[in-house]
Amino acid sequence: MLDIQSIREDFPILSHTVYGKPLIYFDNAATTQKPRCVVEKIESGYYNVNANIHRGVHFLSLEATEAHEEARRTVQQFLNARSANEIIFTRGTTESINLVASSFTDACMSAGDEVIVSVMEHHSNIVPWQIQAARKGITLKVIPMNARGELELDAYRALFSERTKLVAVTQVSNVLGTINPITEIVEEAHRRGVPVLVDGAQAVPHMRVDVQELDAEFYVFSGHKVYGPTGIGVLYGKEEWLDRLPPYQGGGEMIASVSFEKTTFGELPFKFEAGTPDYIGSTALAEALRYVSRLGMDEIAAYEGELLRYATERLGAIEGMRIFGQAAEKGAVLSFLVGHIHHYDMGMLLDRLGIAVRTGHHCAQPLMQAMGVEGTVRASFSFYNTKEEIDTFAEAVERVRKMF
Ligand code: PLP
């Protein structure tokens, strides 16, 4: 069992007030708050071990290099990857997907080849493929969903053709909360010899992830959504696949040798980490992963599941409530609209009551089109949220409803 009150003390921002009201932070799918240990890691990194890494012979540089590589091993263990070479530090999910989209398309695709994505993808798993579509003439095929917000697996199977070169899907929807049957999705692709990229941005903060068990070729996530700093994220890739792909960016760190006649690229993981890496961010991300591991990913999933059940029950009782996403397997995200109240008005008024939610299309406009709405209000929960906060939230939503 998690001790929520003591956990909340690790997050100083949670005791803030906004407009004279205690802050209720329900925008965790956008970004999570940071525990003291992560902020202290950043501070102590700059105060005590700051030097550019990998190329230095001096003490500080060697220490900073070791800290960065130790962070890589922490990520490796967290994801249960086979080797630290399979962990590439990037700026986040978006950059990780752009990297794969660019390098995979260059190495493995030609005009007419196809990538399968789903209707519930975040823009960051749509637009990079569209950029490649414009460059190389590849096409996107889209897995539809049912009324509950679950992907249609029969339709998915029917999308494969001999031109299918990759499947790129999210593990958990940032709008609907749907936890997709990702193992089955990967197995279906593998049965046809097609590799898979999984967007784990909304999964890694909320559940145990084992990339060997999952067996996807690529897995990506962002540090800031898992209680780590902004500006750092991860691309996991099976070593044989990362070896096959060309570099994404050129520059320092990623080379073996450079002359004006010929440049040879470095080994993994450095081949994909051009320029000075965010070595302070990587160590702070590792600290965040240690923090959630101490709490226990299974305990986090169980508690957040309880919060979701409670919030669904409380909000479901409000007149005119429409909840988007009723999947049997669902993460702690609640998207809704009440009557004809515009999502933006609801968000603004909740804000005045101290409650931070997100409104709009949540970077998933194709999904909004599929649902026939312009936007929703989204409350997304973390292990530091409480049922008392949900009570206040439900009362606030009801109050706004009455105002209209
Ligand atoms: N994928 C999903 C499912 C997301 O929810 C998000 C962010 O909301 C992203 C990708 C993009 O993450 P980032 O902006 O950290 O790169």
XYZ file of C-alpha atoms in Angstrom, residues 102-258:
157
model
C 13.607 9.312 -40.359
C 16.201 6.548 -40.020
C 13.818 3.613 -40.523
C 12.289 5.182 -43.621
C 15.745 5.845 -45.063
C 16.983 2.327 -44.380
C 13.910 0.175 -44.830
C 11.218 1.873 -46.905
C 10.576 2.982 -50.443
C 7.685 4.662 -52.265
C 4.450 2.730 -51.838
C 5.484 1.051 -48.565
C 3.079 1.305 -45.626
C 3.115 2.123 -41.938
C 0.181 1.145 -39.742
C -0.760 3.582 -36.973
C -3.951 3.832 -34.924
C -6.750 6.377 -34.825
C -5.835 7.266 -31.227
C -2.238 8.332 -31.854
C -0.796 11.544 -30.458
C 0.301 13.927 -33.232
C 3.879 12.947 -32.451
C 3.173 9.470 -33.819
C 1.391 10.783 -36.908
C 3.190 13.863 -38.172
C 6.730 12.367 -38.315
C 5.326 9.626 -40.598
C 3.521 12.199 -42.721
C 6.783 14.096 -43.146
C 8.356 10.861 -44.366
C 5.304 10.235 -46.559
C 5.912 13.557 -48.282
C 9.646 12.831 -48.627
C 9.497 9.211 -49.700
C 5.965 8.472 -50.858
C 5.131 6.027 -48.080
C 1.516 5.727 -46.918
C -0.225 5.524 -43.556
C -2.947 3.031 -42.726
C -5.076 3.591 -39.660
C -6.479 1.071 -37.142
C -10.025 2.153 -36.231
C -11.654 1.837 -32.806
C -15.064 0.850 -31.476
C -17.487 3.056 -29.529
C -15.797 2.206 -26.217
C -12.474 3.470 -27.550
C -10.858 0.061 -28.076
C -8.865 -0.725 -31.203
C -10.569 -3.052 -33.666
C -8.173 -5.964 -33.965
C -9.934 -7.603 -36.914
C -9.634 -4.366 -38.845
C -5.982 -4.209 -37.772
C -5.271 -7.664 -39.196
C -6.957 -6.661 -42.438
C -4.651 -3.639 -42.852
C -1.526 -5.706 -43.475
C -0.264 -6.089 -47.001
C 3.035 -7.124 -48.534
C 3.938 -3.406 -48.448
C 3.527 -3.093 -44.639
C 6.955 -2.245 -43.241
C 6.201 -1.047 -39.704
C 3.444 -0.823 -37.096
C 3.618 2.262 -34.837
C 1.048 2.378 -32.026
C 0.550 3.840 -28.615
C 0.382 1.560 -25.608
C -1.982 3.871 -23.701
C -4.138 6.628 -25.218
C -3.494 10.067 -23.737
C -7.134 11.018 -24.398
C -9.197 7.886 -23.782
C -6.915 6.138 -21.311
C -7.357 2.937 -23.340
C -4.645 0.407 -22.596
C -4.174 -1.262 -25.940
C -3.603 -5.042 -26.209
C -0.051 -4.292 -27.154
C 1.316 -7.833 -26.832
C -1.309 -9.055 -29.280
C -0.619 -6.129 -31.609
C 3.104 -6.960 -31.588
C 2.463 -10.688 -32.115
C 0.180 -10.039 -35.088
C 2.856 -7.878 -36.707
C 5.624 -10.381 -35.989
C 3.565 -13.194 -37.499
C 3.921 -11.229 -40.748
C 7.564 -10.328 -40.154
C 6.759 -6.658 -39.497
C 8.602 -4.724 -36.748
C 6.744 -2.561 -34.214
C 7.312 0.791 -32.540
C 5.415 1.327 -29.294
C 4.741 4.821 -27.955
C 5.075 4.301 -24.215
C 4.675 7.962 -23.194
C 1.485 7.257 -21.227
C 2.432 3.746 -20.137
C 5.851 4.051 -18.501
C 4.620 6.379 -15.701
C 1.747 4.088 -14.772
C 2.624 0.418 -15.206
C 5.482 -2.069 -15.278
C 7.058 -2.252 -18.730
C 9.324 -5.101 -19.802
C 10.621 -4.587 -23.321
C 11.902 -8.143 -23.654
C 8.519 -9.549 -22.708
C 6.776 -7.064 -25.025
C 9.246 -7.895 -27.793
C 8.602 -4.693 -29.818
C 11.567 -3.528 -31.900
C 11.306 0.084 -30.663
C 9.864 1.566 -27.474
C 9.837 5.277 -26.628
C 8.961 7.486 -23.670
C 9.475 10.967 -22.170
C 11.239 11.725 -18.882
C 8.936 14.570 -17.861
C 5.858 12.341 -17.831
C 7.511 9.901 -15.433
C 8.446 12.455 -12.740
C 11.776 13.270 -14.394
C 12.981 16.521 -15.963
C 11.879 18.070 -19.234
C 14.092 17.772 -22.285
C 15.156 14.150 -21.820
C 13.575 10.940 -23.059
C 14.420 7.509 -24.319
C 14.437 5.449 -27.455
C 14.810 1.750 -26.761
C 15.599 -0.291 -29.836
C 16.638 -3.895 -30.309
C 20.358 -3.803 -30.965
C 20.154 -5.512 -34.354
C 17.611 -2.908 -35.491
C 19.502 0.104 -34.181
C 22.598 -1.290 -35.876
C 20.745 -1.392 -39.201
C 19.535 2.209 -39.031
C 21.613 5.174 -40.224
C 22.337 8.076 -37.818
C 19.590 10.660 -37.366
C 21.777 13.706 -36.734
C 25.446 14.327 -37.372
C 27.917 16.079 -35.104
C 30.265 15.456 -32.227
C 30.093 12.329 -30.058
C 28.468 10.164 -32.734
C 31.504 9.553 -34.927
C 34.424 7.131 -34.976
C 36.550 9.317 -37.260
C 36.035 12.356 -39.452
